[in-house]
Amino acid sequence: MSREIIHQTAAEMSAELASGNVTAVELANAHFDRISAVDGDIHAFLHLDREGALAQAASVDASRKAGEKVNPLAGVPLALKDVLTQKGVPTTCGSKMLEGWRPPYDSTVVTNLKKAGVVILGKTNMDEFAMGSSTENSAYGTTRNPWDLSRIPGGSGGGSSAALAGFEAPLAIGTDTGGSIRQPAAVTGTVGVKPTYGSVSRYGLVAFSSSLDQAGPCARTVLDTAMLHEVIAGYDPKDSTSINAPVGKMVEAAKKLDVKGMKIGVVKELAGDGYQAGVTTRFNGALEALLSAGAEIVEVSAPSFEYALAAYYLIAPSEASSNLARFDSMRYGIRIGDDGSRSAEEVMKMTREVGFGKEVKRRIILGTYALSSGYYDAYYGSAQKVRTLIKRDYEAAFAKVDVLVSPTCPTTAFKIGEKSDDPVAMYLNDVCTIPVNLAGIGGMSLPCGLAPEDGLPVGFQIMSPAMKDELMYQVGGTLEAALQSSWGQPLYASAPTLAVK
Amino acid sequence: MAAISREEVAHLARLSRIEMTDAELDHLASEMGLILDSVSKVQAVADQDIPPTSHAIAMQNVMRPDVVVPSLTNEETLSGAPAREEDRFKVPQILGEE
């Protein structure tokens, strides 16, 4: 791979910008050129905001030229998942329901990005309303994995992960309700972090399952992810679940490169049958690297994780059935069948029939069922009890170890279409990531190699106690450095070269 | 297998305000049975005395000071309206003719 500016890490781009070797406008244009060249095949982006991005870049260049102090990421481009509002820029959530909608306000994540001078290139594809593990549920077509165009880029944030792996952006924002940041990161050989619940504001994040949804940073390296984390995290009075505490020092942690004396727990239940051989091989290789770096590795049991997937697929649809009631065709979004003869209720039903895709309807119906009288205690009530058990498993584990680890997903990227007609098989893909959301703790996925049998990236998951997200960065940064020195280059550098158009 | 009838799905669709064709109802009824089977595991804990968790990180009575802060203008609020009349959202009739 001949190394161009788009192949640099965000930290390297930041240094180039600071030294004046490149301007933010040049950097944005280099990425728009790359997008024009490869996104016809990848389809990571749903919308590009050239005008807004170049205006932001020019303003950052002017600030730097005037000698003003700017954030290290000022002028670095970013791809934004289409579930976060950006004023005046189309926000669809991958749904027909919001086709053409331009939000009148910025999400807090976007406000923070703009304040830091980050250049938002455009909005990325996703499973409709973040429900899915493949982006096949987008109303606007499937995104393709840059490692193999016949395979999924993960989901729901497959547009963001594919943009990173395809060098269309060095930074991206994802959201993670059951794994939608970490699973896409795993299958594309990139890094994604689901921060502690409440540490990044949900204001302007279109809600799927409010008690689980969490926005987070994505990039190609642990350090870049840490830099972005510090930009987007922080207390926000506009989100009543926002935690009022200082943001941890993620960048410092990512640079420590030291795990001597740290205790790392391997979750016994997240292994074994159903895990692809190459996933297990690469996971074990990463454990050895951590051991060599001086960490202590112990096995930890989390017996209630067995129930996590089932609890999640009751809690998330239940909350979704309530949250998605807002799409009533009255105040925003599309409206179908309003010919003067029909009642508001009829119009609402027709709009929701047309506006929602198959998976969204499936989950609304499931959630409505789980919350209905007669079934509430058996389903939703039980799921909430399971949630307590999972929290207790984590509390017991974190009393013994600093962080927990597992594979991020049981397999590498599957083929487009392989699981789209089998919702239960699709749901199984999230088995390792879901417990983190139910307990509200932090989770990171970083690449730990290519599976020998298919040559596709494998993800390594690190879980840290609530409000100790810096521990993931410390362990992740150390592991990344150890693996890269054994490979001789970062994993993303070995991605196949994309056809350029 | 947990059975869920087509009529039950039709009822849930009505509650959810989603119009569905007969074919959709049939398909969803068979899928719902499979999905409910796969999540019925949680019922193993139904009889146990465990406090439920609704939010992982519990907070209570989150308040803000009772002061006026800037909000969206009428124009911004109505900017995405499917239909409007002056400064209002225009909606289809809510009450029946009879």
Coordinates of C-alpha atoms in Angstrom, one line a residue:
Chain A
M1 CA 0.0 0.0 0.0
S2 CA 1.6 3.3 -1.0
R3 CA 0.9 5.5 2.0
E4 CA -1.2 8.6 1.3
I5 CA -2.6 11.1 3.7
I6 CA -5.9 9.2 4.0
H7 CA -4.0 6.2 5.3
Q8 CA -2.6 8.1 8.3
T9 CA -4.1 7.8 11.8
A10 CA -6.1 10.7 13.2
A11 CA -3.2 11.4 15.6
E12 CA -0.8 11.6 12.6
M13 CA -3.2 13.9 10.7
S14 CA -3.4 16.0 13.8
A15 CA 0.4 16.4 13.9
E16 CA 0.5 17.2 10.1
L17 CA -2.2 19.9 10.6
A18 CA -0.4 21.4 13.6
S19 CA 2.9 21.6 11.7
G20 CA 1.2 23.2 8.7
N21 CA 2.2 20.4 6.3
V22 CA -1.5 20.0 5.3
T23 CA -4.6 22.2 5.7
A24 CA -7.9 21.0 7.0
V25 CA -9.4 21.9 3.6
E26 CA -6.9 19.8 1.8
L27 CA -7.5 16.9 4.2
A28 CA -11.3 17.1 3.8
N29 CA -10.9 17.2 0.0
A30 CA -8.6 14.2 0.1
H31 CA -11.3 12.3 1.9
F32 CA -14.1 13.5 -0.4
D33 CA -11.9 12.3 -3.4
R34 CA -11.5 8.9 -1.7
I35 CA -15.2 8.7 -1.1
S36 CA -16.0 9.5 -4.7
A37 CA -13.5 6.8 -5.7
V38 CA -14.6 3.9 -3.5
D39 CA -18.0 4.6 -2.0
G40 CA -19.9 3.4 -5.1
D41 CA -18.9 -0.1 -4.1
I42 CA -18.8 0.3 -0.3
H43 CA -21.9 2.5 0.2
A44 CA -20.9 3.7 3.7
F45 CA -22.4 7.1 3.3
L46 CA -26.1 8.1 2.9
H47 CA -25.4 11.8 2.7
L48 CA -22.3 14.0 2.2
D49 CA -22.2 17.5 3.5
R50 CA -19.4 19.0 1.4
E51 CA -20.4 22.6 2.0
G52 CA -20.6 22.3 5.8
A53 CA -17.4 20.2 6.0
L54 CA -15.4 22.6 3.9
A55 CA -16.7 25.6 5.8
Q56 CA -15.7 24.0 9.1
A57 CA -12.3 23.0 7.7
A58 CA -11.7 26.6 6.4
S59 CA -12.6 28.0 9.8
V60 CA -10.2 25.7 11.6
D61 CA -7.4 26.6 9.1
A62 CA -8.1 30.3 9.8
S63 CA -7.9 29.7 13.6
R64 CA -4.6 27.8 13.3
K65 CA -3.2 30.5 11.1
A66 CA -4.2 33.1 13.6
G67 CA -2.3 31.2 16.2
E68 CA -5.4 30.3 18.3
K69 CA -5.2 27.2 20.5
V70 CA -7.3 24.5 19.0
N71 CA -8.3 20.9 19.9
P72 CA -5.8 18.3 18.6
L73 CA -8.6 16.9 16.4
A74 CA -9.5 20.2 14.9
G75 CA -9.6 19.8 11.1
V76 CA -9.6 16.0 11.3
P77 CA -12.5 14.5 9.2
L78 CA -15.2 12.3 10.7
A79 CA -18.1 10.1 9.5
L80 CA -21.3 10.5 11.6
K81 CA -23.8 7.6 12.0
D82 CA -27.2 8.8 10.6
V83 CA -29.0 8.3 13.9
L84 CA -27.6 11.5 15.4
T85 CA -29.1 14.9 14.5
Q86 CA -27.0 17.5 12.8
K87 CA -28.8 20.8 12.2
G88 CA -30.0 21.2 8.6
V89 CA -28.3 17.9 7.4
P90 CA -30.6 15.0 6.5
T91 CA -31.0 12.4 9.3
T92 CA -32.8 9.3 8.3
C93 CA -31.8 6.6 10.8
G94 CA -31.8 4.3 7.7
S95 CA -35.6 4.5 7.6
K96 CA -38.0 5.6 5.0
M97 CA -40.0 7.1 7.8
L98 CA -37.5 10.0 8.1
E99 CA -36.8 10.4 4.4
G100 CA -35.9 14.1 3.7
W101 CA -36.0 15.1 7.3
R102 CA -33.6 17.9 8.2
P103 CA -33.4 18.3 12.0
P104 CA -33.7 21.8 13.4
Y105 CA -31.1 21.2 16.1
D106 CA -27.7 19.6 16.8
S107 CA -27.3 16.5 19.0
T108 CA -24.9 17.2 21.9
V109 CA -22.4 14.8 20.3
V110 CA -22.4 17.0 17.2
T111 CA -22.2 20.2 19.3
N112 CA -19.1 18.8 21.0
L113 CA -17.6 17.7 17.7
K114 CA -18.2 21.2 16.1
K115 CA -16.7 22.9 19.2
A116 CA -13.6 20.8 18.8
G117 CA -13.3 21.7 15.1
V118 CA -13.8 18.2 13.9
V119 CA -14.9 18.2 10.3
I120 CA -18.1 16.1 9.7
L121 CA -18.0 14.7 6.2
G122 CA -21.4 13.2 6.1
K123 CA -23.9 10.7 7.5
T124 CA -23.3 6.9 7.4
N125 CA -25.6 4.0 6.7
M126 CA -27.1 1.8 9.4
D127 CA -29.7 -0.8 10.1
E128 CA -33.1 1.0 10.3
F129 CA -33.3 2.7 13.7
A130 CA -30.2 0.8 14.7
M131 CA -31.9 -2.6 14.7
G132 CA -29.7 -5.2 13.2
S133 CA -26.2 -6.6 12.9
S134 CA -25.5 -6.2 9.2
T135 CA -26.9 -2.9 7.7
E136 CA -29.1 -5.2 5.6
N137 CA -32.1 -3.6 7.4
S138 CA -31.3 -0.1 6.0
A139 CA -34.1 1.3 3.7
Y140 CA -31.3 2.7 1.6
G141 CA -29.3 -0.4 0.6
T142 CA -26.7 -2.6 2.3
T143 CA -23.1 -1.4 3.1
R144 CA -20.3 -3.7 2.0
N145 CA -17.3 -4.8 4.0
P146 CA -14.1 -3.3 2.5
W147 CA -12.3 -6.6 3.4
D148 CA -14.7 -8.6 1.2
L149 CA -17.4 -6.8 -0.7
S150 CA -19.7 -9.9 -0.6
R151 CA -19.7 -9.7 3.2
I152 CA -21.5 -7.5 5.8
P153 CA -19.7 -4.7 7.6
G154 CA -21.5 -5.4 10.8
G155 CA -24.4 -3.5 12.2
S156 CA -26.1 -1.5 13.1
G157 CA -23.2 0.9 12.6
G158 CA -21.8 -0.8 9.4
G159 CA -21.6 2.5 7.5
S160 CA -19.2 4.0 10.1
S161 CA -17.0 0.9 10.4
A162 CA -16.8 0.5 6.6
A163 CA -15.9 4.2 6.2
L164 CA -12.9 3.6 8.6
A165 CA -11.8 0.4 7.0
G166 CA -12.1 1.8 3.5
F167 CA -10.0 4.9 4.5
E168 CA -13.0 7.2 3.7
A169 CA -12.6 8.8 7.2
P170 CA -10.1 8.4 10.1
L171 CA -12.8 8.9 12.7
A172 CA -16.4 7.9 13.1
I173 CA -19.3 8.0 15.6
G174 CA -21.4 5.0 16.3
T175 CA -24.1 4.1 18.7
D176 CA -24.3 0.8 20.7
T177 CA -27.5 -0.6 22.1
G178 CA -26.5 -4.3 22.0
G179 CA -23.1 -4.2 20.1
S180 CA -23.7 -1.8 17.2
I181 CA -20.3 -0.1 17.7
R182 CA -18.2 -3.2 18.7
Q183 CA -19.5 -5.9 16.3
P184 CA -19.0 -3.6 13.2
A185 CA -15.5 -2.8 14.5
A186 CA -14.7 -6.5 15.0
V187 CA -15.7 -7.5 11.5
T188 CA -13.9 -4.6 9.7
G189 CA -10.6 -4.8 11.7
T190 CA -11.2 -1.3 13.3
V191 CA -11.6 -0.1 16.9
G192 CA -14.9 0.9 18.5
V193 CA -15.8 1.8 22.1
K194 CA -19.1 1.7 23.9
P195 CA -18.5 4.1 26.8
T196 CA -20.1 3.7 30.2
Y197 CA -23.9 4.4 29.9
G198 CA -24.6 8.0 30.7
S199 CA -21.0 9.3 29.9
V200 CA -21.8 10.5 26.4
S201 CA -25.0 12.5 26.0
R202 CA -28.0 10.9 24.3
Y203 CA -29.5 14.3 23.4
G204 CA -30.2 14.2 19.7
L205 CA -29.6 10.5 19.4
V206 CA -32.8 9.1 17.9
A207 CA -33.9 6.7 20.6
F208 CA -34.2 2.9 20.1
S209 CA -33.9 1.5 23.6
S210 CA -33.3 4.4 26.0
S211 CA -31.9 2.4 28.9
L212 CA -29.3 0.7 26.6
D213 CA -28.4 3.2 23.9
Q214 CA -25.0 4.8 24.1
A215 CA -23.0 6.8 21.5
G216 CA -19.3 6.2 21.3
P217 CA -16.1 6.8 19.3
C218 CA -14.7 4.6 16.4
A219 CA -11.4 4.8 14.6
R220 CA -8.6 2.7 13.2
T221 CA -6.4 2.8 16.3
V222 CA -6.9 2.8 20.1
L223 CA -5.2 6.2 20.5
D224 CA -7.4 7.8 17.9
T225 CA -10.5 6.4 19.6
A226 CA -9.3 7.8 22.9
M227 CA -8.8 11.2 21.4
L228 CA -12.4 11.2 20.0
H229 CA -13.8 9.8 23.2
E230 CA -12.5 12.8 25.2
V231 CA -14.1 15.2 22.6
I232 CA -17.6 13.7 22.8
A233 CA -17.9 12.6 26.4
G234 CA -19.1 14.8 29.3
Y235 CA -22.1 15.8 31.4
D236 CA -25.1 17.2 29.6
P237 CA -28.1 18.7 31.5
K238 CA -30.2 18.0 28.4
D239 CA -29.9 14.2 29.0
S240 CA -31.5 13.2 32.4
T241 CA -29.4 10.0 32.4
S242 CA -26.1 11.9 31.9
I243 CA -23.5 11.3 34.6
N244 CA -22.3 14.4 36.3
A245 CA -18.6 13.5 36.7
P246 CA -15.3 14.5 35.0
V247 CA -14.3 12.6 31.9
G248 CA -11.5 10.1 32.5
K249 CA -8.0 10.6 30.9
M250 CA -8.5 8.2 27.9
V251 CA -5.6 9.5 25.8
E252 CA -3.2 9.2 28.7
A253 CA -4.4 5.6 29.4
A254 CA -4.0 4.7 25.7
K255 CA -0.4 5.9 25.7
K256 CA 0.6 4.0 28.9
L257 CA 1.5 0.8 27.0
D258 CA 1.8 -1.0 30.3
V259 CA -0.3 -3.8 31.9
K260 CA 2.2 -5.1 34.4
G261 CA 0.4 -6.4 37.4
M262 CA -3.1 -5.9 35.9
K263 CA -5.6 -8.7 36.4
I264 CA -7.5 -9.7 33.3
G265 CA -10.5 -12.0 33.5
V266 CA -11.5 -14.3 30.6
V267 CA -15.3 -14.9 30.7
K268 CA -15.7 -18.7 30.6
E269 CA -19.2 -18.5 29.3
L270 CA -18.2 -16.5 26.2
A271 CA -16.4 -19.3 24.4
G272 CA -16.8 -22.8 23.2
D273 CA -19.5 -24.2 20.9
G274 CA -20.6 -21.9 18.2
Y275 CA -17.3 -19.9 18.2
Q276 CA -15.4 -20.1 14.9
A277 CA -12.0 -21.9 15.2
G278 CA -10.1 -18.9 13.9
V279 CA -11.8 -16.5 16.3
T280 CA -10.7 -18.7 19.2
T281 CA -7.1 -19.0 17.8
R282 CA -6.7 -15.3 17.5
F283 CA -8.4 -14.6 20.8
N284 CA -5.9 -17.0 22.6
G285 CA -3.0 -15.4 20.7
A286 CA -4.0 -12.0 22.1
L287 CA -4.2 -13.4 25.6
E288 CA -0.7 -14.7 25.2
A289 CA 0.5 -11.2 24.1
L290 CA -1.1 -9.7 27.2
L291 CA 0.5 -12.3 29.4
S292 CA 3.9 -11.6 27.8
A293 CA 3.3 -7.9 28.5
G294 CA 3.0 -8.7 32.2
A295 CA -0.7 -9.1 32.8
E296 CA -2.1 -11.8 35.0
I297 CA -4.8 -13.8 33.1
V298 CA -7.5 -15.6 35.1
E299 CA -10.7 -17.4 34.2
V300 CA -13.9 -15.8 35.5
S301 CA -17.4 -17.3 35.5
A302 CA -20.5 -15.2 34.8
P303 CA -23.3 -17.8 35.0
S304 CA -26.2 -15.4 34.2
F305 CA -24.8 -14.4 30.8
E306 CA -26.6 -17.4 29.5
Y307 CA -29.8 -15.4 29.9
A308 CA -28.5 -12.1 28.5
L309 CA -29.5 -12.5 24.9
A310 CA -33.0 -13.5 25.8
A311 CA -33.4 -10.6 28.2
Y312 CA -32.0 -8.2 25.7
Y313 CA -34.4 -9.3 23.0
L314 CA -37.3 -8.5 25.4
I315 CA -36.0 -5.3 26.9
A316 CA -34.8 -3.6 23.7
P317 CA -38.0 -4.3 21.6
S318 CA -40.2 -3.3 24.6
E319 CA -38.5 0.1 24.9
A320 CA -38.5 0.4 21.1
S321 CA -42.2 -0.2 20.8
S322 CA -42.7 2.8 23.1
N323 CA -40.0 5.0 21.6
L324 CA -41.0 4.5 18.0
A325 CA -44.6 5.5 18.9
R326 CA -43.3 9.1 18.2
F327 CA -43.3 8.3 14.5
D328 CA -47.0 9.2 14.1
S329 CA -46.8 11.2 10.8
M330 CA -48.1 14.4 12.5
R331 CA -45.0 16.5 13.4
Y332 CA -42.2 15.3 11.2
G333 CA -41.3 12.4 8.8
I334 CA -43.4 11.1 6.0
R335 CA -47.2 11.1 5.9
I336 CA -49.1 8.6 3.7
G337 CA -52.8 8.5 2.7
D338 CA -53.9 12.0 3.9
D339 CA -56.4 12.6 1.1
G340 CA -59.0 14.4 3.3
S341 CA -61.2 11.4 3.7
R342 CA -59.2 9.5 6.2
S343 CA -58.9 10.0 10.0
A344 CA -55.6 10.8 11.8
E345 CA -55.5 7.2 13.1
E346 CA -55.9 5.7 9.6
V347 CA -53.2 7.9 8.2
M348 CA -50.9 7.0 11.1
K349 CA -51.4 3.2 10.4
M350 CA -50.8 3.6 6.7
T351 CA -47.7 5.7 7.3
R352 CA -46.2 3.2 9.8
E353 CA -46.9 0.4 7.4
V354 CA -45.0 2.1 4.6
G355 CA -42.4 3.9 6.7
F356 CA -41.1 1.0 8.8
G357 CA -39.2 -2.0 7.4
K358 CA -39.6 -5.6 8.3
E359 CA -37.2 -5.8 11.3
V360 CA -38.6 -2.7 12.9
K361 CA -42.1 -4.0 12.7
R362 CA -41.1 -7.3 14.1
R363 CA -39.5 -5.7 17.1
I364 CA -42.5 -3.3 17.7
I365 CA -44.8 -6.3 17.6
L366 CA -42.6 -8.3 19.9
G367 CA -42.2 -5.4 22.4
T368 CA -45.9 -4.7 22.4
Y369 CA -46.5 -8.4 23.2
A370 CA -43.9 -8.4 26.0
L371 CA -45.4 -5.4 27.6
S372 CA -49.1 -6.4 27.3
S373 CA -51.1 -7.4 30.3
G374 CA -50.9 -11.1 31.0
Y375 CA -47.4 -11.4 29.5
Y376 CA -45.7 -8.5 31.2
D377 CA -44.4 -10.5 34.3
A378 CA -43.4 -13.6 32.3
Y379 CA -41.4 -11.6 29.7
Y380 CA -40.5 -8.0 30.5
G381 CA -40.6 -8.5 34.2
S382 CA -38.3 -11.6 34.1
A383 CA -35.9 -9.8 31.7
Q384 CA -35.5 -7.0 34.2
K385 CA -34.6 -9.6 36.9
V386 CA -32.0 -11.1 34.5
R387 CA -30.6 -7.7 34.2
T388 CA -30.0 -7.6 38.0
L389 CA -28.3 -11.0 37.8
I390 CA -26.0 -9.8 35.1
K391 CA -25.0 -6.7 37.0
R392 CA -24.2 -8.9 40.0
D393 CA -22.1 -11.2 37.8
Y394 CA -20.1 -8.2 36.7
E395 CA -19.8 -6.8 40.2
A396 CA -18.5 -10.2 41.5
A397 CA -16.0 -10.4 38.6
F398 CA -14.7 -6.9 38.9
A399 CA -14.1 -7.5 42.6
K400 CA -11.4 -10.0 41.4
V401 CA -10.1 -8.5 38.2
D402 CA -9.5 -5.1 36.6
V403 CA -11.1 -5.8 33.2
L404 CA -12.9 -8.7 31.5
V405 CA -12.2 -10.0 28.0
S406 CA -13.9 -12.2 25.4
P407 CA -14.1 -12.4 21.6
T408 CA -16.3 -9.5 20.3
C409 CA -18.4 -11.9 18.2
P410 CA -18.5 -15.7 17.7
T411 CA -17.6 -15.4 14.0
T412 CA -16.0 -13.2 11.4
A413 CA -18.1 -11.2 8.9
F414 CA -20.8 -13.4 7.3
K415 CA -22.0 -13.2 3.7
I416 CA -24.6 -10.6 2.8
G417 CA -28.0 -12.4 2.7
E418 CA -26.8 -15.4 4.8
K419 CA -28.8 -14.6 7.8
S420 CA -31.3 -12.0 6.6
D421 CA -34.3 -14.4 6.7
D422 CA -33.4 -15.9 10.1
P423 CA -33.9 -13.3 12.8
V424 CA -32.9 -15.8 15.6
A425 CA -29.6 -16.7 13.9
M426 CA -28.9 -12.9 13.4
Y427 CA -29.6 -12.2 17.1
L428 CA -27.0 -14.8 18.2
N429 CA -24.3 -12.7 16.7
D430 CA -24.6 -10.3 19.6
V431 CA -24.1 -12.8 22.4
C432 CA -20.8 -11.4 23.6
T433 CA -21.6 -7.7 23.3
I434 CA -25.1 -7.6 24.9
P435 CA -24.2 -8.2 28.6
V436 CA -22.2 -5.0 28.6
N437 CA -25.2 -2.9 27.6
L438 CA -27.5 -4.6 30.1
A439 CA -25.0 -3.7 32.9
G440 CA -24.2 -0.2 31.5
I441 CA -20.5 -0.7 31.7
G442 CA -17.8 0.1 29.1
G443 CA -16.8 -2.2 26.2
M444 CA -14.1 -1.9 23.5
S445 CA -13.5 -4.0 20.4
L446 CA -10.0 -3.9 18.8
P447 CA -8.6 -6.2 16.1
C448 CA -6.5 -9.2 17.2
G449 CA -5.7 -10.7 13.8
L450 CA -7.1 -12.4 10.8
A451 CA -8.9 -15.8 11.1
P452 CA -6.6 -18.3 9.4
E453 CA -9.5 -20.1 7.6
D454 CA -11.0 -17.0 5.9
G455 CA -8.5 -14.2 6.3
L456 CA -11.0 -11.9 7.9
P457 CA -10.6 -9.7 10.9
V458 CA -11.3 -11.0 14.4
G459 CA -12.4 -8.7 17.3
F460 CA -11.1 -8.8 20.8
Q461 CA -13.5 -7.3 23.4
I462 CA -12.4 -5.6 26.6
M463 CA -15.0 -4.8 29.3
S464 CA -14.3 -2.3 32.1
P465 CA -16.3 -1.3 35.2
A466 CA -18.7 1.6 35.0
M467 CA -16.8 5.0 34.9
K468 CA -13.5 3.3 34.5
D469 CA -13.4 3.4 30.7
E470 CA -9.7 4.4 30.8
L471 CA -8.8 0.8 31.8
M472 CA -10.1 -0.4 28.3
Y473 CA -7.8 2.1 26.7
Q474 CA -4.8 1.0 28.8
V475 CA -5.2 -2.7 28.1
G476 CA -6.3 -2.0 24.4
G477 CA -3.4 0.3 23.7
T478 CA -0.9 -2.2 25.2
L479 CA -2.4 -5.1 23.2
E480 CA -2.5 -3.2 20.0
A481 CA 1.2 -2.2 20.3
A482 CA 2.2 -5.8 21.1
L483 CA 0.2 -7.3 18.2
Q484 CA 1.4 -4.6 15.7
S485 CA 5.0 -5.2 16.6
S486 CA 4.5 -9.0 15.9
W487 CA 2.7 -8.3 12.6
G488 CA 5.2 -5.6 11.5
Q489 CA 2.3 -3.2 10.7
P490 CA -1.2 -2.4 11.8
L491 CA -3.9 -4.9 10.8
Y492 CA -5.8 -2.3 8.7
A493 CA -2.7 -1.9 6.5
S494 CA -3.2 -5.4 5.3
A495 CA -6.7 -4.8 4.0
P496 CA -7.2 -5.5 0.3
T497 CA -6.8 -2.6 -2.0
L498 CA -10.1 -1.3 -3.2
A499 CA -11.0 -0.7 -6.8
V500 CA -10.9 3.0 -7.4
K501 CA -13.4 4.6 -9.8
Chain B
M1 CA -43.2 -24.1 20.7
A2 CA -44.8 -20.9 21.9
A3 CA -47.8 -20.4 19.6
I4 CA -49.0 -17.0 18.7
S5 CA -52.0 -16.8 16.4
R6 CA -52.6 -14.6 13.4
E7 CA -55.4 -12.9 15.3
E8 CA -53.1 -12.1 18.2
V9 CA -50.6 -10.5 15.8
A10 CA -53.4 -8.6 14.2
H11 CA -54.4 -7.3 17.6
L12 CA -50.8 -6.3 18.4
A13 CA -50.5 -4.5 15.0
R14 CA -53.7 -2.6 15.8
L15 CA -52.3 -1.6 19.2
S16 CA -49.0 -0.5 17.5
R17 CA -50.9 1.4 14.8
I18 CA -49.4 -0.5 11.9
E19 CA -51.5 -1.6 9.0
M20 CA -50.5 -5.1 7.9
T21 CA -51.5 -7.3 5.0
D22 CA -52.7 -10.8 5.5
A23 CA -49.5 -12.2 4.2
E24 CA -47.5 -10.1 6.6
L25 CA -49.6 -11.2 9.5
D26 CA -49.1 -14.9 8.6
H27 CA -45.4 -14.5 8.3
L28 CA -45.0 -12.6 11.5
A29 CA -47.2 -15.1 13.4
S30 CA -44.8 -17.9 12.6
E31 CA -41.7 -15.8 13.3
M32 CA -43.0 -14.6 16.6
G33 CA -43.4 -18.2 17.8
L34 CA -39.7 -18.9 17.1
I35 CA -38.5 -15.6 18.6
L36 CA -40.6 -16.2 21.8
D37 CA -39.2 -19.7 22.1
S38 CA -35.7 -18.3 22.0
V39 CA -36.4 -15.6 24.6
S40 CA -38.5 -17.8 26.9
K41 CA -35.3 -18.7 28.8
V42 CA -35.8 -15.7 31.0
Q43 CA -38.8 -17.3 32.6
A44 CA -36.5 -19.5 34.6
V45 CA -36.1 -16.6 36.9
A46 CA -39.7 -15.4 36.9
D47 CA -40.5 -16.9 40.3
Q48 CA -37.3 -15.9 42.0
D49 CA -37.2 -13.0 44.4
I50 CA -34.9 -10.7 42.5
P51 CA -35.3 -6.9 42.3
P52 CA -35.8 -5.8 38.7
T53 CA -33.3 -3.4 37.1
S54 CA -34.8 -0.8 34.7
H55 CA -31.6 1.3 34.3
A56 CA -28.1 0.0 34.8
I57 CA -27.0 3.2 36.5
A58 CA -29.9 4.3 38.6
M59 CA -30.7 7.9 39.1
Q60 CA -33.6 9.5 40.8
N61 CA -35.5 12.8 40.5
V62 CA -33.2 14.5 38.0
M63 CA -34.3 18.1 38.0
R64 CA -33.1 21.3 36.4
P65 CA -33.5 24.8 37.8
D66 CA -36.9 26.3 37.0
V67 CA -35.6 29.0 34.6
V68 CA -36.5 29.8 31.1
V69 CA -33.8 28.8 28.5
P70 CA -33.9 29.4 24.7
S71 CA -35.8 26.7 22.8
L72 CA -36.7 26.2 19.1
T73 CA -38.6 28.9 17.3
N74 CA -42.0 28.2 15.8
E75 CA -40.4 28.2 12.4
E76 CA -37.8 25.6 13.4
T77 CA -40.4 23.4 15.2
L78 CA -42.6 23.4 12.2
S79 CA -39.8 22.9 9.7
G80 CA -40.3 19.1 9.4
A81 CA -44.1 19.1 9.5
P82 CA -45.8 17.0 6.8
A83 CA -48.5 19.7 6.6
R84 CA -49.0 23.0 8.4
E85 CA -51.4 25.8 8.6
E86 CA -50.1 29.2 9.9
D87 CA -48.2 28.4 13.1
R88 CA -49.7 25.0 13.7
F89 CA -49.3 21.4 12.7
K90 CA -52.1 20.5 10.3
V91 CA -53.3 16.9 11.0
P92 CA -56.1 14.7 9.5
Q93 CA -59.5 14.7 11.3
I94 CA -59.3 13.2 14.7
L95 CA -63.0 12.8 15.5
G96 CA -65.3 10.6 13.3
E97 CA -68.0 12.0 11.0
E98 CA -70.9 10.4 12.8

